[in-house]
């Protein structure tokens, strides 16, 4: 075997399609035959089914996860003249969305064990905001890698200072905090449906959930030119719609989401067992929460060597994320940071490594990864 042939990919959205090929092909054929391709029956059904699965009053489909965040911000009236607090250890989309609406991002550090926003630093900046920034109007904690943030103190702090709390659930569909799904704790929640996410379209997609029906109506209007009535813009909107093909596909994917999460948990348990007694610590789970393992992330001081060794055995790994947002060329030197200066964020970027993780990994592939982990 060629040593560089990857036999265990890190992610494989094609496998998710193949596993449901018949049902997805039928859904696509149905959507094509309908003659209606934008905001029709499939999209409405997906929104209803996703809201029911999430346990939220309303779900609104949109074009992608970045737009889900911008629509939530616009729906809350947040734009120029507002600061929005989030983290630097995230997909750049979280920060990009804040600037897309004209607001100013303020980036906080993470708790090094769970890689999520440090609630104490949040309380500190709400109490004593960095000088020169517009008032803080919203906080966007990111439930990273499938792990719920420590939301309770964040909600208390945000509420006390009149800031909205928007949950970025793009990596955590189905994660639980105190037995309640993430996305049901703040005012509004945003989810990417990018192909590799726990709920993935076969193209771009996003969804927003909320229990505030007036906010849902406003967001639904803004996603289509601010229309509440066809051709009449009640306010300035955008175009960010989920199309019927993706909605039809997502309806199939939603039926296997819970099984997919359970499979991710089983793979994580197998990796944990393989790492027990090794020099690498398995991921920390927040007590009272359910981690849904969008990614299974290890801290590896000699990361480059370990990645090369696994690669030589045909096992692909990835880095989420190799450079903190505030150090990337587009943001460096001009993005406000909290008092911690994102020191843990910078350290995490040097050490994190994501193992192969998707529901369609076979038992044999999981065992190959486990064998390699035991030898590290
Ligand atoms: C993927 C992701 C997004 C952006 O989603 P897109 O669908 O790619 O626009 C936003 N936030 C987080 C945390 C993500 O992982």
Short mmCIF file of N, CA and C and ligand atoms in Angstrom, two decimals, residues 63-69 90-94 142-144 168-171 190-194 197 204-206 294 321, ligand 1:
data_model
loop_
_atom_site.label_atom_id
_atom_site.label_comp_id
_atom_site.label_asym_id
_atom_site.label_seq_id
_atom_site.Cartn_x
_atom_site.Cartn_y
_atom_site.Cartn_z
N UNK A 63 -29.62 30.83 3.63
CA UNK A 63 -28.66 30.34 2.63
C UNK A 63 -27.44 29.63 3.21
N UNK A 64 -27.02 29.98 4.41
CA UNK A 64 -25.83 29.36 5.01
C UNK A 64 -25.74 29.79 6.49
N UNK A 65 -24.78 29.24 7.19
CA UNK A 65 -24.66 29.53 8.62
C UNK A 65 -24.20 30.95 8.92
N UNK A 66 -23.37 31.50 8.04
CA UNK A 66 -22.93 32.89 8.21
C UNK A 66 -24.14 33.82 8.13
N UNK A 67 -24.98 33.57 7.12
CA UNK A 67 -26.19 34.39 6.98
C UNK A 67 -27.14 34.18 8.16
N UNK A 68 -27.20 32.98 8.69
CA UNK A 68 -28.07 32.75 9.86
C UNK A 68 -27.69 33.73 10.96
N UNK A 69 -26.37 33.92 11.16
CA UNK A 69 -25.91 34.86 12.19
C UNK A 69 -26.24 36.30 11.81
N UNK A 90 -12.83 30.10 16.69
CA UNK A 90 -14.08 29.70 16.03
C UNK A 90 -13.85 29.72 14.53
N UNK A 91 -14.85 29.23 13.79
CA UNK A 91 -14.85 29.43 12.35
C UNK A 91 -14.90 30.95 12.11
N UNK A 92 -14.15 31.42 11.15
CA UNK A 92 -14.09 32.87 10.92
C UNK A 92 -15.48 33.45 10.67
N UNK A 93 -16.40 32.60 10.23
CA UNK A 93 -17.77 33.05 9.92
C UNK A 93 -18.42 33.79 11.07
N UNK A 94 -18.16 33.36 12.30
CA UNK A 94 -18.82 34.00 13.45
C UNK A 94 -18.43 35.47 13.51
N UNK A 142 -20.11 30.31 21.09
CA UNK A 142 -20.05 29.26 20.07
C UNK A 142 -19.93 27.92 20.78
N UNK A 143 -20.88 27.02 20.51
CA UNK A 143 -20.82 25.67 21.07
C UNK A 143 -19.86 24.86 20.18
N UNK A 144 -18.58 24.96 20.48
CA UNK A 144 -17.56 24.48 19.55
C UNK A 144 -17.34 22.97 19.64
N UNK A 168 -24.40 30.32 18.65
CA UNK A 168 -23.88 29.76 17.40
C UNK A 168 -23.79 28.25 17.58
N UNK A 169 -24.82 27.56 17.04
CA UNK A 169 -24.95 26.11 17.21
C UNK A 169 -24.47 25.34 15.97
N UNK A 170 -23.68 25.99 15.13
CA UNK A 170 -23.30 25.39 13.85
C UNK A 170 -22.59 24.05 14.00
N UNK A 171 -21.94 23.84 15.15
CA UNK A 171 -21.20 22.58 15.36
C UNK A 171 -21.88 21.72 16.42
N UNK A 190 -28.43 30.01 15.81
CA UNK A 190 -28.05 29.94 14.41
C UNK A 190 -27.29 28.65 14.15
N UNK A 191 -27.59 28.02 13.02
CA UNK A 191 -26.99 26.73 12.69
C UNK A 191 -26.54 26.77 11.23
N UNK A 192 -25.31 26.36 10.99
CA UNK A 192 -24.86 26.08 9.63
C UNK A 192 -25.33 24.69 9.25
N UNK A 193 -25.67 24.51 7.98
CA UNK A 193 -26.02 23.18 7.46
C UNK A 193 -25.03 22.80 6.35
N UNK A 194 -23.81 23.32 6.47
CA UNK A 194 -22.70 22.99 5.56
C UNK A 194 -22.53 21.47 5.53
N UNK A 197 -21.24 19.44 8.58
CA UNK A 197 -21.79 19.67 9.93
C UNK A 197 -22.63 18.47 10.37
N UNK A 204 -24.93 24.48 0.25
CA UNK A 204 -25.02 25.41 1.37
C UNK A 204 -26.42 25.43 1.98
N UNK A 205 -26.46 25.72 3.27
CA UNK A 205 -27.74 25.89 3.95
C UNK A 205 -27.51 26.41 5.35
N UNK A 206 -28.53 27.03 5.92
CA UNK A 206 -28.47 27.48 7.30
C UNK A 206 -29.88 27.54 7.86
N UNK A 294 -19.10 16.92 17.00
CA UNK A 294 -18.87 17.36 15.63
C UNK A 294 -17.39 17.10 15.30
N UNK A 321 -8.77 25.37 14.89
CA UNK A 321 -8.40 26.06 13.67
C UNK A 321 -6.93 26.44 13.77
C1 LIG B 1 -19.57 26.37 9.85
C2 LIG B 1 -19.70 27.43 10.86
C3 LIG B 1 -20.27 28.68 10.56
C4 LIG B 1 -20.59 29.14 9.17
O1 LIG B 1 -21.39 28.38 8.43
P1 LIG B 1 -21.44 28.48 6.83
O2 LIG B 1 -22.63 27.60 6.54
O3 LIG B 1 -20.17 27.93 6.28
O4 LIG B 1 -21.68 29.89 6.46
C5 LIG B 1 -20.46 29.58 11.59
N1 LIG B 1 -20.06 29.30 12.85
C6 LIG B 1 -19.47 28.13 13.16
C7 LIG B 1 -19.06 27.88 14.57
C8 LIG B 1 -19.26 27.16 12.19
O5 LIG B 1 -18.67 26.01 12.51
#
